[in-house]
């Protein structure tokens, strides 16, 4: 895994600073054998990326919260059967997307009422907060992130998934193909289309 | 009449601007942790951990009679005991039970530290596993022939983070 990627291990080392953090695979093995502390540490590492992905897939904080809960439940219950054929991170995204698709299917069955969903402005601002010191830079960052989120909403679900998993979560084409159930070649095409749409949308951002 | 598709300098500048902003925004998103996650992290992890992992029952016996314990609990206790043995860590633990849910076989697959003798490690794990099962299952716990504890060395590692 790329050490600079967002899902990389960043927790405090368990065996002293010189030893480095316990690898995800070791925590996964321990969690599969019932070690709750290992599961909590693993989810502490992988949770932010999972939430980032699901929130942008569902565009609804309540649904994202529920989806993350269901994904973690499925992960805890499913870990004893996890064979390690993919990384635990990829497996978690597979579980997460599965849960998100169930939400999206339910939404599709409910006809749109035409009403505008209530959005809490403060909550939305907090969601977009980038914890940096410079207030001016902070504002620009928040706005740019909001513009990116808006452009992501223009993408069909699979393109959005592929773009986030590649550009933000740094998964390989093969890993993404596993998550979105397609081939690495198809991932390449989906990614290209998504990149074009996002770049075009952001052209006019101030 | 055909339209000229050659990009104009203005169009090229605009495309470049879009790509640059997309790259900046991507970088921001990579560093961003949603407040939503921070707010629910503790709760969702705790709720997941409170969930019951379906697993077969294992029969134990103490002074007041028989009781059943989930094999998941047996596995968790064995892992703790095995991981406490220096130079080894549990990689996979499986339990097999008979018709009356009595534990018939336990298989412990290990990761071993590079260097120390593997047979000594296997013996030490065997001893602590039997003691752990005895404590957990009382008189129905293994006494030599009753339950066979198989220890397999599945991997050898020189990484101190993998094997304590």
Short mmCIF file of C-alpha atoms in Angstrom, two decimals:
data_model
loop_
_atom_site.label_atom_id
_atom_site.label_comp_id
_atom_site.label_asym_id
_atom_site.label_seq_id
_atom_site.Cartn_x
_atom_site.Cartn_y
_atom_site.Cartn_z
CA UNK A 1 0.00 0.00 0.00
CA UNK A 2 1.17 3.48 -0.71
CA UNK A 3 2.30 4.91 2.63
CA UNK A 4 0.92 8.31 1.67
CA UNK A 5 -2.51 7.07 0.76
CA UNK A 6 -5.38 8.04 3.04
CA UNK A 7 -6.09 4.49 4.15
CA UNK A 8 -2.55 3.76 5.18
CA UNK A 9 -1.77 2.77 8.70
CA UNK A 10 -1.24 5.82 10.85
CA UNK A 11 -2.06 4.54 14.31
CA UNK A 12 0.44 4.63 17.12
CA UNK A 13 2.88 1.77 17.03
CA UNK A 14 2.00 -1.10 19.35
CA UNK A 15 5.56 -2.28 19.88
CA UNK A 16 7.45 0.96 20.28
CA UNK A 17 8.12 3.74 17.84
CA UNK A 18 10.93 1.91 16.07
CA UNK A 19 8.67 -1.02 15.24
CA UNK A 20 6.05 1.04 13.40
CA UNK A 21 2.31 0.48 13.43
CA UNK A 22 0.89 -3.02 13.41
CA UNK A 23 0.05 -3.88 9.78
CA UNK A 24 -3.60 -4.04 8.72
CA UNK A 25 -3.21 -7.76 7.92
CA UNK A 26 -2.16 -8.52 11.49
CA UNK A 27 -5.06 -6.55 12.97
CA UNK A 28 -7.38 -8.33 10.54
CA UNK A 29 -6.11 -11.72 11.64
CA UNK A 30 -6.52 -10.84 15.31
CA UNK A 31 -9.97 -9.34 14.77
CA UNK A 32 -11.06 -12.47 12.91
CA UNK A 33 -10.09 -14.46 16.00
CA UNK A 34 -12.24 -12.26 18.23
CA UNK A 35 -9.84 -9.48 19.25
CA UNK A 36 -12.16 -6.50 19.67
CA UNK A 37 -9.39 -3.98 20.27
CA UNK A 38 -7.78 -5.01 16.97
CA UNK A 39 -11.10 -4.53 15.16
CA UNK A 40 -11.56 -1.09 16.73
CA UNK A 41 -8.05 -0.04 15.70
CA UNK A 42 -8.52 -1.38 12.18
CA UNK A 43 -11.81 0.44 11.72
CA UNK A 44 -10.26 3.59 13.16
CA UNK A 45 -7.82 3.45 10.27
CA UNK A 46 -10.15 2.38 7.49
CA UNK A 47 -13.33 4.09 8.66
CA UNK A 48 -12.57 7.63 7.43
CA UNK A 49 -12.02 6.41 3.86
CA UNK A 50 -15.08 4.20 3.96
CA UNK A 51 -17.23 7.06 5.24
CA UNK A 52 -15.78 9.47 2.66
CA UNK A 53 -16.70 7.03 -0.09
CA UNK A 54 -20.19 6.17 1.13
CA UNK A 55 -21.15 9.77 1.89
CA UNK A 56 -20.32 10.77 -1.67
CA UNK A 57 -22.05 7.75 -3.09
CA UNK A 58 -25.28 8.44 -1.19
CA UNK A 59 -25.14 12.23 -0.80
CA UNK A 60 -27.04 11.97 2.46
CA UNK A 61 -25.42 11.99 5.88
CA UNK A 62 -28.12 9.92 7.57
CA UNK A 63 -27.95 7.23 4.89
CA UNK A 64 -24.15 7.28 5.01
CA UNK A 65 -24.22 6.85 8.81
CA UNK A 66 -26.58 3.88 8.53
CA UNK A 67 -24.60 2.39 5.70
CA UNK A 68 -21.32 2.62 7.58
CA UNK A 69 -22.97 0.99 10.59
CA UNK A 70 -24.25 -1.90 8.48
CA UNK A 71 -20.88 -2.27 6.79
CA UNK A 72 -19.02 -2.48 10.09
CA UNK A 73 -21.54 -5.00 11.40
CA UNK A 74 -21.09 -7.10 8.28
CA UNK A 75 -17.31 -6.80 8.63
CA UNK A 76 -17.26 -7.90 12.27
CA UNK A 77 -19.54 -10.86 11.55
CA UNK A 78 -17.81 -11.75 8.31
CA UNK A 79 -14.18 -11.50 9.40
CA UNK A 80 -13.87 -15.13 10.56
CA UNK A 81 -14.70 -16.16 6.99
CA UNK A 82 -12.45 -13.57 5.35
CA UNK A 83 -9.73 -15.49 3.51
CA UNK A 84 -7.48 -12.56 2.71
CA UNK A 85 -7.72 -12.99 -1.06
CA UNK A 86 -7.97 -9.21 -1.32
CA UNK A 87 -6.79 -6.58 1.13
CA UNK A 88 -9.15 -5.97 4.04
CA UNK A 89 -9.55 -2.41 2.79
CA UNK A 90 -10.81 -3.56 -0.60
CA UNK A 91 -13.09 -6.08 1.11
CA UNK A 92 -14.53 -3.30 3.27
CA UNK A 93 -15.29 -1.19 0.19
CA UNK A 94 -17.01 -4.22 -1.38
CA UNK A 95 -19.20 -4.58 1.71
CA UNK A 96 -19.83 -0.82 1.82
CA UNK A 97 -20.85 -0.56 -1.81
CA UNK A 98 -23.14 -3.54 -1.36
CA UNK A 99 -24.91 -1.74 1.49
CA UNK A 100 -25.03 1.53 -0.45
CA UNK A 101 -26.60 -0.15 -3.45
CA UNK A 102 -29.36 -1.50 -1.22
CA UNK A 103 -30.09 2.09 -0.14
CA UNK A 104 -30.02 3.32 -3.74
CA UNK A 105 -32.40 0.55 -4.82
CA UNK A 106 -34.81 1.48 -2.02
CA UNK A 107 -34.66 5.12 -3.12
CA UNK A 108 -35.41 4.15 -6.71
CA UNK A 109 -38.58 2.35 -5.59
CA UNK A 110 -39.88 5.41 -3.73
CA UNK A 111 -41.17 8.00 -6.21
CA UNK A 112 -39.71 11.47 -5.78
CA UNK A 113 -42.10 13.81 -3.96
CA UNK A 114 -40.68 16.90 -5.53
CA UNK A 115 -39.89 18.40 -2.17
CA UNK A 116 -36.42 19.72 -1.47
CA UNK A 117 -34.58 17.87 1.30
CA UNK A 118 -33.84 19.98 4.36
CA UNK A 119 -30.13 20.71 4.63
CA UNK A 120 -28.62 22.01 7.84
CA UNK A 121 -26.17 24.69 6.73
CA UNK A 122 -23.98 24.37 9.81
CA UNK A 123 -23.86 20.62 9.47
CA UNK A 124 -22.92 20.90 5.81
CA UNK A 125 -20.17 23.39 6.61
CA UNK A 126 -18.82 21.14 9.35
CA UNK A 127 -18.82 18.24 6.91
CA UNK A 128 -16.68 20.18 4.53
CA UNK A 129 -14.28 21.58 7.10
CA UNK A 130 -10.65 21.04 6.33
CA UNK A 131 -8.74 21.21 9.58
CA UNK A 132 -6.03 23.67 8.53
CA UNK A 133 -4.79 26.69 10.41
CA UNK A 134 -5.17 29.41 7.79
CA UNK A 135 -8.76 30.76 7.90
CA UNK A 136 -8.62 32.20 4.39
CA UNK A 137 -7.13 29.05 2.95
CA UNK A 138 -9.74 27.17 4.92
CA UNK A 139 -12.58 28.95 3.18
CA UNK A 140 -11.16 28.36 -0.27
CA UNK A 141 -10.58 24.72 0.54
CA UNK A 142 -14.15 24.29 1.77
CA UNK A 143 -15.50 25.88 -1.38
CA UNK A 144 -13.29 23.83 -3.66
CA UNK A 145 -14.29 20.65 -1.85
CA UNK A 146 -17.94 21.64 -2.17
CA UNK A 147 -17.44 22.21 -5.90
CA UNK A 148 -15.82 18.81 -6.23
CA UNK A 149 -18.67 17.17 -4.32
CA UNK A 150 -21.15 18.91 -6.62
CA UNK A 151 -19.33 17.69 -9.70
CA UNK A 152 -19.23 14.14 -8.30
CA UNK A 153 -23.02 14.19 -8.10
CA UNK A 154 -23.11 14.59 -11.87
CA UNK A 155 -21.50 11.20 -12.31
CA UNK A 156 -23.38 7.91 -12.55
CA UNK A 157 -22.78 5.68 -9.52
CA UNK A 158 -20.16 3.43 -11.12
CA UNK A 159 -18.10 6.33 -12.47
CA UNK A 160 -18.33 8.04 -9.10
CA UNK A 161 -17.21 4.89 -7.31
CA UNK A 162 -14.32 4.34 -9.68
CA UNK A 163 -13.15 7.95 -9.45
CA UNK A 164 -13.23 8.05 -5.63
CA UNK A 165 -11.62 4.65 -5.19
CA UNK A 166 -8.81 5.49 -7.62
CA UNK A 167 -8.14 9.18 -7.09
CA UNK A 168 -8.88 9.50 -3.40
CA UNK A 169 -8.51 6.02 -1.91
CA UNK A 170 -5.66 4.97 -4.20
CA UNK A 171 -6.94 1.48 -4.98
CA UNK A 172 -5.45 -0.33 -7.98
CA UNK A 173 -7.53 -0.94 -11.13
CA UNK A 174 -7.81 -4.62 -10.18
CA UNK A 175 -9.03 -3.77 -6.68
CA UNK A 176 -11.57 -1.28 -8.02
CA UNK A 177 -12.75 -3.86 -10.54
CA UNK A 178 -13.46 -6.17 -7.61
CA UNK A 179 -15.44 -3.50 -5.78
CA UNK A 180 -17.57 -2.42 -8.75
CA UNK A 181 -17.72 -5.93 -10.24
CA UNK A 182 -16.22 -5.27 -13.61
CA UNK A 183 -12.89 -5.65 -15.41
CA UNK A 184 -9.77 -3.50 -14.94
CA UNK A 185 -10.12 -2.38 -18.58
CA UNK A 186 -13.67 -1.18 -17.93
CA UNK A 187 -12.42 0.63 -14.81
CA UNK A 188 -9.92 2.50 -16.98
CA UNK A 189 -12.71 3.69 -19.29
CA UNK A 190 -15.02 4.68 -16.43
CA UNK A 191 -12.20 6.59 -14.76
CA UNK A 192 -11.36 8.51 -17.92
CA UNK A 193 -14.96 9.61 -18.39
CA UNK A 194 -15.24 10.62 -14.75
CA UNK A 195 -12.01 12.63 -14.89
CA UNK A 196 -13.21 14.49 -17.97
CA UNK A 197 -16.57 15.38 -16.41
CA UNK A 198 -14.99 16.60 -13.18
CA UNK A 199 -12.33 18.68 -14.91
CA UNK A 200 -14.94 20.24 -17.21
CA UNK A 201 -17.21 21.04 -14.29
CA UNK A 202 -14.42 22.68 -12.32
CA UNK A 203 -13.23 24.82 -15.26
CA UNK A 204 -15.56 27.64 -14.30
CA UNK A 205 -14.99 27.50 -10.57
CA UNK A 206 -13.69 30.88 -9.51
CA UNK B 1 -19.78 22.79 -44.05
CA UNK B 2 -17.72 21.27 -41.22
CA UNK B 3 -16.95 22.74 -37.85
CA UNK B 4 -13.28 23.25 -37.01
CA UNK B 5 -12.51 21.00 -34.01
CA UNK B 6 -9.01 22.37 -33.39
CA UNK B 7 -8.90 23.59 -29.75
CA UNK B 8 -8.45 27.33 -29.42
CA UNK B 9 -5.83 28.70 -26.99
CA UNK B 10 -8.65 29.90 -24.76
CA UNK B 11 -10.24 26.47 -24.74
CA UNK B 12 -6.90 24.83 -23.91
CA UNK B 13 -6.36 27.25 -21.03
CA UNK B 14 -9.81 26.47 -19.72
CA UNK B 15 -9.24 22.72 -19.90
CA UNK B 16 -5.91 23.05 -18.15
CA UNK B 17 -7.55 25.17 -15.44
CA UNK B 18 -10.21 22.51 -14.90
CA UNK B 19 -7.63 19.75 -14.61
CA UNK B 20 -5.52 21.77 -12.18
CA UNK B 21 -8.50 22.51 -9.96
CA UNK B 22 -9.59 18.90 -10.08
CA UNK B 23 -6.10 17.88 -8.93
CA UNK B 24 -6.17 20.45 -6.10
CA UNK B 25 -9.63 19.37 -5.03
CA UNK B 26 -8.62 15.71 -5.13
CA UNK B 27 -5.69 16.43 -2.86
CA UNK B 28 -8.00 18.21 -0.42
CA UNK B 29 -10.45 15.35 -0.40
CA UNK B 30 -7.66 12.85 0.31
CA UNK B 31 -6.69 14.81 3.43
CA UNK B 32 -10.26 15.41 4.47
CA UNK B 33 -11.99 13.51 7.26
CA UNK B 34 -15.73 14.07 7.25
CA UNK B 35 -17.16 15.41 10.48
CA UNK B 36 -19.82 12.74 10.09
CA UNK B 37 -17.27 9.98 10.63
CA UNK B 38 -15.75 11.71 13.64
CA UNK B 39 -19.22 12.02 15.16
CA UNK B 40 -20.22 8.37 14.75
CA UNK B 41 -16.89 6.52 14.93
CA UNK B 42 -17.14 5.39 18.56
CA UNK B 43 -20.80 4.41 18.31
CA UNK B 44 -20.64 2.42 15.08
CA UNK B 45 -17.57 0.48 16.17
CA UNK B 46 -19.08 -0.30 19.59
CA UNK B 47 -22.37 -1.42 18.01
CA UNK B 48 -20.59 -3.67 15.54
CA UNK B 49 -18.56 -5.24 18.33
CA UNK B 50 -21.72 -5.86 20.37
CA UNK B 51 -23.15 -7.98 17.55
CA UNK B 52 -23.25 -11.71 18.01
CA UNK B 53 -21.10 -13.70 15.64
CA UNK B 54 -23.04 -16.83 14.79
CA UNK B 55 -21.00 -19.84 15.85
CA UNK B 56 -21.54 -23.43 16.96
CA UNK B 57 -22.03 -24.13 20.69
CA UNK B 58 -19.40 -26.00 22.65
CA UNK B 59 -20.35 -27.98 25.77
CA UNK B 60 -18.57 -27.40 29.03
CA UNK B 61 -19.13 -28.90 32.48
CA UNK B 62 -18.64 -27.45 35.90
CA UNK B 63 -19.84 -28.32 39.41
CA UNK B 64 -23.40 -27.12 38.80
CA UNK B 65 -23.84 -29.00 35.55
CA UNK B 66 -23.33 -28.62 31.81
CA UNK B 67 -23.27 -25.30 29.99
CA UNK B 68 -22.80 -24.18 26.43
CA UNK B 69 -20.33 -21.59 25.25
CA UNK B 70 -20.09 -20.21 21.70
CA UNK B 71 -17.12 -21.60 19.80
CA UNK B 72 -16.41 -17.99 18.89
CA UNK B 73 -15.69 -17.34 22.56
CA UNK B 74 -13.50 -20.45 22.74
CA UNK B 75 -11.54 -19.20 19.73
CA UNK B 76 -11.13 -15.72 21.23
CA UNK B 77 -9.84 -17.14 24.53
CA UNK B 78 -7.45 -19.47 22.74
CA UNK B 79 -6.11 -16.60 20.68
CA UNK B 80 -5.35 -14.60 23.80
CA UNK B 81 -3.55 -17.57 25.35
CA UNK B 82 -1.60 -18.42 22.20
CA UNK B 83 -0.59 -14.84 21.45
CA UNK B 84 0.85 -14.61 24.95
CA UNK B 85 3.40 -17.29 24.03
CA UNK B 86 6.62 -15.54 23.02
CA UNK B 87 7.64 -16.06 19.42
CA UNK B 88 4.25 -17.12 18.10
CA UNK B 89 0.89 -15.69 17.11
CA UNK B 90 -2.37 -17.40 16.21
CA UNK B 91 -3.14 -17.24 12.51
CA UNK B 92 -6.27 -19.39 12.37
CA UNK B 93 -8.10 -21.42 15.00
CA UNK B 94 -10.84 -23.92 14.21
CA UNK B 95 -12.96 -26.01 16.55
CA UNK B 96 -14.86 -29.19 15.67
CA UNK B 97 -17.64 -30.52 17.89
CA UNK B 98 -19.43 -33.85 18.07
CA UNK B 99 -23.11 -34.76 18.30
CA UNK B 100 -23.50 -33.52 21.88
CA UNK B 101 -21.57 -30.32 21.15
CA UNK B 102 -18.52 -31.65 22.93
CA UNK B 103 -15.28 -30.29 21.61
CA UNK B 104 -13.56 -32.97 19.58
CA UNK B 105 -10.78 -31.18 17.82
CA UNK B 106 -8.99 -27.86 17.87
CA UNK B 107 -6.59 -26.82 15.15
CA UNK B 108 -4.31 -23.89 15.77
CA UNK B 109 -2.36 -22.45 12.88
CA UNK B 110 0.54 -20.25 13.92
CA UNK B 111 2.83 -17.57 12.63
CA UNK B 112 6.22 -18.15 14.20
CA UNK B 113 9.07 -15.77 14.82
CA UNK B 114 12.14 -16.40 12.69
CA UNK B 115 14.95 -18.01 14.65
CA UNK B 116 13.71 -19.87 17.77
CA UNK B 117 13.10 -23.65 17.48
CA UNK B 118 9.64 -24.31 16.06
CA UNK B 119 9.06 -27.54 17.96
CA UNK B 120 9.54 -25.76 21.29
CA UNK B 121 7.03 -23.15 20.22
CA UNK B 122 4.52 -25.78 19.13
CA UNK B 123 4.92 -27.56 22.48
CA UNK B 124 4.42 -24.32 24.43
CA UNK B 125 1.30 -23.48 22.43
CA UNK B 126 -0.02 -26.98 22.97
CA UNK B 127 0.36 -26.61 26.73
CA UNK B 128 -1.29 -23.19 27.00
CA UNK B 129 -4.12 -24.24 24.67
CA UNK B 130 -4.93 -27.29 26.80
CA UNK B 131 -4.81 -25.19 29.98
CA UNK B 132 -7.07 -22.57 28.44
CA UNK B 133 -9.62 -25.17 27.33
CA UNK B 134 -9.54 -26.78 30.75
CA UNK B 135 -10.30 -23.48 32.42
CA UNK B 136 -13.07 -22.69 29.96
CA UNK B 137 -14.80 -26.05 29.61
CA UNK B 138 -14.14 -27.63 32.98
CA UNK B 139 -14.26 -31.41 33.11
CA UNK B 140 -15.34 -31.64 29.48
CA UNK B 141 -12.12 -29.97 28.46
CA UNK B 142 -9.46 -31.99 26.73
CA UNK B 143 -7.51 -34.45 28.75
CA UNK B 144 -4.97 -35.67 26.28
CA UNK B 145 -7.02 -38.08 24.16
CA UNK B 146 -10.42 -36.40 24.51
CA UNK B 147 -9.56 -33.44 22.36
CA UNK B 148 -6.66 -33.30 20.02
CA UNK B 149 -4.97 -29.98 19.69
CA UNK B 150 -3.16 -29.75 16.39
CA UNK B 151 -0.62 -27.01 16.02
CA UNK B 152 0.49 -26.02 12.53
CA UNK B 153 3.18 -23.52 11.73
CA UNK B 154 1.64 -21.66 8.80
CA UNK B 155 4.15 -18.87 8.40
CA UNK B 156 7.48 -17.65 9.74
CA UNK B 157 8.11 -13.94 10.13
CA UNK B 158 10.99 -11.77 11.31
CA UNK B 159 8.69 -8.75 11.68
CA UNK B 160 8.29 -7.93 15.41
CA UNK B 161 4.92 -6.35 14.68
CA UNK B 162 3.59 -9.66 13.36
CA UNK B 163 4.92 -11.94 16.10
CA UNK B 164 5.38 -10.57 19.59
#
